Amino acid sequence: MRKRRPNYKHVKIHRSYTVVEIARLFGTHKNTVRAWVKDGLPPCDSKRPTLILGRDLAAYLQARRTKNKRPCQPGEIYCVKCRAPKRPAGNMAEYQPITVSLGNLIGICPDCEKMIYRRASREKLPQIQGNLDITFSETEQRLTEIDLPTVNSDFSHGEKP
Ligand SMILES: [Zn+2]
């Protein structure tokens, strides 16, 4: 079973885990777990193989979750160049679907005039929208015309830092 986000509640706090065990626990790649270690997940000592205390793992995942939680307010899209959430110019954005249930919200940064993108699930669009004026691309119409089965929400491109 793949989970989109590692759930810290699956971690047994009284045991320790190897990188491979953690990867298996969350159905993720072991390089992802190694990235967590680099990012601040503390191993219990410097010995090999790396062992991580369940307690530390749970705390790390919990903190990470809060940290990654909604960097943008509704109606905002993060501008990579300005390194800040922005309201797109004219409060306008286009929704460009990737799958039936997932797409990108695309706008223009009012400050640097670059295209800004925000990954958005179709379902959560109303929450993300804020007071944005969203247009839908033609692809969206084509996708909805074809009667595709609902794409499982497990759809994921893997972890991105
Ligand atoms: Zn910008």
mmCIF file of C-alpha atoms and ligand atoms in Angstrom:
data_model
loop_
_atom_site.group_PDB
_atom_site.id
_atom_site.type_symbol
_atom_site.label_atom_id
_atom_site.label_comp_id
_atom_site.label_asym_id
_atom_site.label_seq_id
_atom_site.Cartn_x
_atom_site.Cartn_y
_atom_site.Cartn_z
ATOM 1 C CA MET A 1 0.000 0.000 0.000
ATOM 2 C CA ARG A 2 1.369 3.361 -1.014
ATOM 3 C CA LYS A 3 0.576 6.430 0.963
ATOM 4 C CA ARG A 4 0.959 9.868 -0.488
ATOM 5 C CA ARG A 5 2.437 11.186 2.698
ATOM 6 C CA PRO A 6 4.276 9.114 5.236
ATOM 7 C CA ASN A 7 2.041 8.878 8.247
ATOM 8 C CA TYR A 8 4.014 9.150 11.465
ATOM 9 C CA LYS A 9 1.269 7.217 13.234
ATOM 10 C CA HIS A 10 2.525 4.050 11.537
ATOM 11 C CA VAL A 11 5.826 4.374 13.331
ATOM 12 C CA LYS A 12 6.355 2.299 16.444
ATOM 13 C CA ILE A 13 8.125 4.685 18.777
ATOM 14 C CA HIS A 14 9.727 2.014 20.933
ATOM 15 C CA ARG A 15 11.701 0.342 18.190
ATOM 16 C CA SER A 16 14.442 1.436 15.868
ATOM 17 C CA TYR A 17 14.473 1.202 12.106
ATOM 18 C CA THR A 18 17.019 0.853 9.361
ATOM 19 C CA VAL A 19 16.713 3.043 6.278
ATOM 20 C CA VAL A 20 15.429 0.060 4.286
ATOM 21 C CA GLU A 21 12.797 -0.726 6.905
ATOM 22 C CA ILE A 22 11.553 2.850 6.896
ATOM 23 C CA ALA A 23 11.422 2.855 3.107
ATOM 24 C CA ARG A 24 9.424 -0.374 3.200
ATOM 25 C CA LEU A 25 7.114 0.946 5.917
ATOM 26 C CA PHE A 26 6.051 3.900 3.808
ATOM 27 C CA GLY A 27 6.448 2.323 0.371
ATOM 28 C CA THR A 28 8.995 4.968 -0.479
ATOM 29 C CA HIS A 29 12.506 4.796 -1.911
ATOM 30 C CA LYS A 30 15.419 4.441 0.463
ATOM 31 C CA ASN A 31 17.003 7.512 -1.085
ATOM 32 C CA THR A 32 13.989 9.453 0.136
ATOM 33 C CA VAL A 33 14.705 8.249 3.648
ATOM 34 C CA ARG A 34 18.386 9.176 3.235
ATOM 35 C CA ALA A 35 17.262 12.650 2.183
ATOM 36 C CA TRP A 36 15.289 12.882 5.428
ATOM 37 C CA VAL A 37 18.424 11.998 7.376
ATOM 38 C CA LYS A 38 20.318 14.760 5.563
ATOM 39 C CA ASP A 39 17.432 17.089 6.213
ATOM 40 C CA GLY A 40 17.647 16.578 9.959
ATOM 41 C CA LEU A 41 16.207 13.174 10.853
ATOM 42 C CA PRO A 42 18.691 12.080 13.507
ATOM 43 C CA PRO A 43 20.235 8.594 13.377
ATOM 44 C CA CYS A 44 20.827 7.100 16.836
ATOM 45 C CA ASP A 45 24.569 6.728 16.286
ATOM 46 C CA SER A 46 27.167 6.942 13.545
ATOM 47 C CA LYS A 47 27.395 3.174 13.069
ATOM 48 C CA ARG A 48 26.401 1.336 9.918
ATOM 49 C CA PRO A 49 23.762 0.450 9.009
ATOM 50 C CA THR A 50 22.093 3.674 10.049
ATOM 51 C CA LEU A 51 19.538 3.082 12.771
ATOM 52 C CA ILE A 52 16.804 5.533 13.498
ATOM 53 C CA LEU A 53 14.714 5.564 16.628
ATOM 54 C CA GLY A 54 11.010 5.290 16.003
ATOM 55 C CA ARG A 55 10.457 8.183 18.371
ATOM 56 C CA ASP A 56 12.759 10.445 16.336
ATOM 57 C CA LEU A 57 11.219 9.315 13.077
ATOM 58 C CA ALA A 58 7.701 10.063 14.254
ATOM 59 C CA ALA A 59 8.728 13.484 15.543
ATOM 60 C CA TYR A 60 10.534 14.283 12.303
ATOM 61 C CA LEU A 61 7.599 13.315 10.107
ATOM 62 C CA GLN A 62 5.194 15.218 12.281
ATOM 63 C CA ALA A 63 7.318 18.358 12.110
ATOM 64 C CA ARG A 64 7.840 17.956 8.389
ATOM 65 C CA ARG A 65 4.139 17.715 7.825
ATOM 66 C CA THR A 66 3.487 20.987 9.591
ATOM 67 C CA LYS A 67 6.358 22.624 7.747
ATOM 68 C CA ASN A 68 5.073 21.573 4.328
ATOM 69 C CA LYS A 69 1.527 22.419 5.149
ATOM 70 C CA ARG A 70 0.070 24.935 2.755
ATOM 71 C CA PRO A 71 2.844 27.356 2.026
ATOM 72 C CA CYS A 72 0.283 29.367 0.075
ATOM 73 C CA GLN A 73 -2.988 30.847 1.186
ATOM 74 C CA PRO A 74 -6.084 30.329 -0.977
ATOM 75 C CA GLY A 75 -5.731 32.421 -4.094
ATOM 76 C CA GLU A 76 -1.950 32.410 -3.921
ATOM 77 C CA ILE A 77 0.638 30.673 -6.068
ATOM 78 C CA TYR A 78 4.246 30.300 -5.069
ATOM 79 C CA CYS A 79 6.709 32.168 -7.261
ATOM 80 C CA VAL A 80 9.994 30.290 -7.478
ATOM 81 C CA LYS A 81 11.874 33.391 -8.596
ATOM 82 C CA CYS A 82 10.535 35.721 -5.891
ATOM 83 C CA ARG A 83 10.564 32.852 -3.375
ATOM 84 C CA ALA A 84 7.224 33.920 -2.013
ATOM 85 C CA PRO A 85 3.528 33.149 -2.416
ATOM 86 C CA LYS A 86 1.958 35.632 -4.817
ATOM 87 C CA ARG A 87 -1.473 36.555 -5.963
ATOM 88 C CA PRO A 88 -1.292 36.089 -9.713
ATOM 89 C CA ALA A 89 -1.612 39.193 -11.859
ATOM 90 C CA GLY A 90 -5.212 40.254 -12.378
ATOM 91 C CA ASN A 91 -6.230 37.573 -9.865
ATOM 92 C CA MET A 92 -6.390 35.259 -12.844
ATOM 93 C CA ALA A 93 -5.208 31.698 -13.192
ATOM 94 C CA GLU A 94 -5.667 28.833 -15.569
ATOM 95 C CA TYR A 95 -6.316 25.298 -14.453
ATOM 96 C CA GLN A 96 -4.438 22.851 -16.615
ATOM 97 C CA PRO A 97 -5.213 19.221 -15.848
ATOM 98 C CA ILE A 98 -2.560 16.516 -15.715
ATOM 99 C CA THR A 99 -5.025 13.762 -14.955
ATOM 100 C CA VAL A 100 -8.748 13.832 -14.338
ATOM 101 C CA SER A 101 -8.196 14.564 -10.664
ATOM 102 C CA LEU A 102 -4.941 16.502 -10.632
ATOM 103 C CA GLY A 103 -3.653 19.572 -12.399
ATOM 104 C CA ASN A 104 -1.688 22.779 -12.260
ATOM 105 C CA LEU A 105 -2.979 26.202 -11.492
ATOM 106 C CA ILE A 106 -1.025 28.610 -13.648
ATOM 107 C CA GLY A 107 -0.787 32.334 -13.281
ATOM 108 C CA ILE A 108 1.625 35.181 -13.815
ATOM 109 C CA CYS A 109 3.662 36.661 -11.000
ATOM 110 C CA PRO A 110 2.697 40.313 -10.601
ATOM 111 C CA ASP A 111 6.260 41.243 -9.605
ATOM 112 C CA CYS A 112 8.560 39.366 -11.968
ATOM 113 C CA GLU A 113 6.024 38.422 -14.643
ATOM 114 C CA LYS A 114 7.134 34.798 -14.663
ATOM 115 C CA MET A 115 4.662 31.964 -14.969
ATOM 116 C CA ILE A 116 3.836 30.567 -11.563
ATOM 117 C CA TYR A 117 2.470 27.115 -10.949
ATOM 118 C CA ARG A 118 0.626 25.460 -8.151
ATOM 119 C CA ARG A 119 -0.216 21.784 -8.072
ATOM 120 C CA ALA A 120 -3.891 21.427 -7.337
ATOM 121 C CA SER A 121 -6.229 18.507 -7.103
ATOM 122 C CA ARG A 122 -9.440 19.081 -8.968
ATOM 123 C CA GLU A 123 -11.376 18.245 -5.861
ATOM 124 C CA LYS A 124 -9.608 20.840 -3.710
ATOM 125 C CA LEU A 125 -9.770 23.571 -6.307
ATOM 126 C CA PRO A 126 -12.603 25.417 -4.539
ATOM 127 C CA GLN A 127 -10.474 25.623 -1.374
ATOM 128 C CA ILE A 128 -7.406 26.804 -3.248
ATOM 129 C CA GLN A 129 -9.276 29.223 -5.454
ATOM 130 C CA GLY A 130 -9.816 32.020 -2.919
ATOM 131 C CA ASN A 131 -11.001 34.953 -4.991
ATOM 132 C CA LEU A 132 -9.113 33.880 -8.093
ATOM 133 C CA ASP A 133 -10.731 33.932 -11.462
ATOM 134 C CA ILE A 134 -9.963 30.460 -12.807
ATOM 135 C CA THR A 135 -10.245 29.515 -16.440
ATOM 136 C CA PHE A 136 -10.127 25.926 -17.579
ATOM 137 C CA SER A 137 -7.982 24.835 -20.455
ATOM 138 C CA GLU A 138 -9.388 22.850 -23.361
ATOM 139 C CA THR A 139 -7.581 19.748 -22.180
ATOM 140 C CA GLU A 140 -9.760 19.780 -19.094
ATOM 141 C CA GLN A 141 -12.883 19.733 -21.203
ATOM 142 C CA ARG A 142 -11.543 16.891 -23.294
ATOM 143 C CA LEU A 143 -10.651 14.919 -20.195
ATOM 144 C CA THR A 144 -14.066 15.282 -18.671
ATOM 145 C CA GLU A 145 -15.750 14.333 -21.926
ATOM 146 C CA ILE A 146 -14.032 10.979 -21.962
ATOM 147 C CA ASP A 147 -15.557 8.837 -19.295
ATOM 148 C CA LEU A 148 -12.429 7.829 -17.472
ATOM 149 C CA PRO A 149 -12.549 5.926 -14.220
ATOM 150 C CA THR A 150 -11.629 8.070 -11.234
ATOM 151 C CA VAL A 151 -7.901 8.142 -10.842
ATOM 152 C CA ASN A 152 -6.803 6.844 -7.503
ATOM 153 C CA SER A 153 -5.576 9.566 -5.177
ATOM 154 C CA ASP A 154 -2.396 7.552 -4.706
ATOM 155 C CA PHE A 155 -1.167 9.163 -7.901
ATOM 156 C CA SER A 156 2.153 10.647 -6.980
ATOM 157 C CA HIS A 157 5.362 11.772 -8.582
ATOM 158 C CA GLY A 158 7.251 10.808 -5.485
ATOM 159 C CA GLU A 159 8.857 13.074 -2.958
ATOM 160 C CA LYS A 160 10.048 16.483 -3.932
ATOM 161 C CA PRO A 161 12.138 18.507 -1.567
HETATM 162 ZN ZN ZN B 1 7.838 36.506 -9.033
#
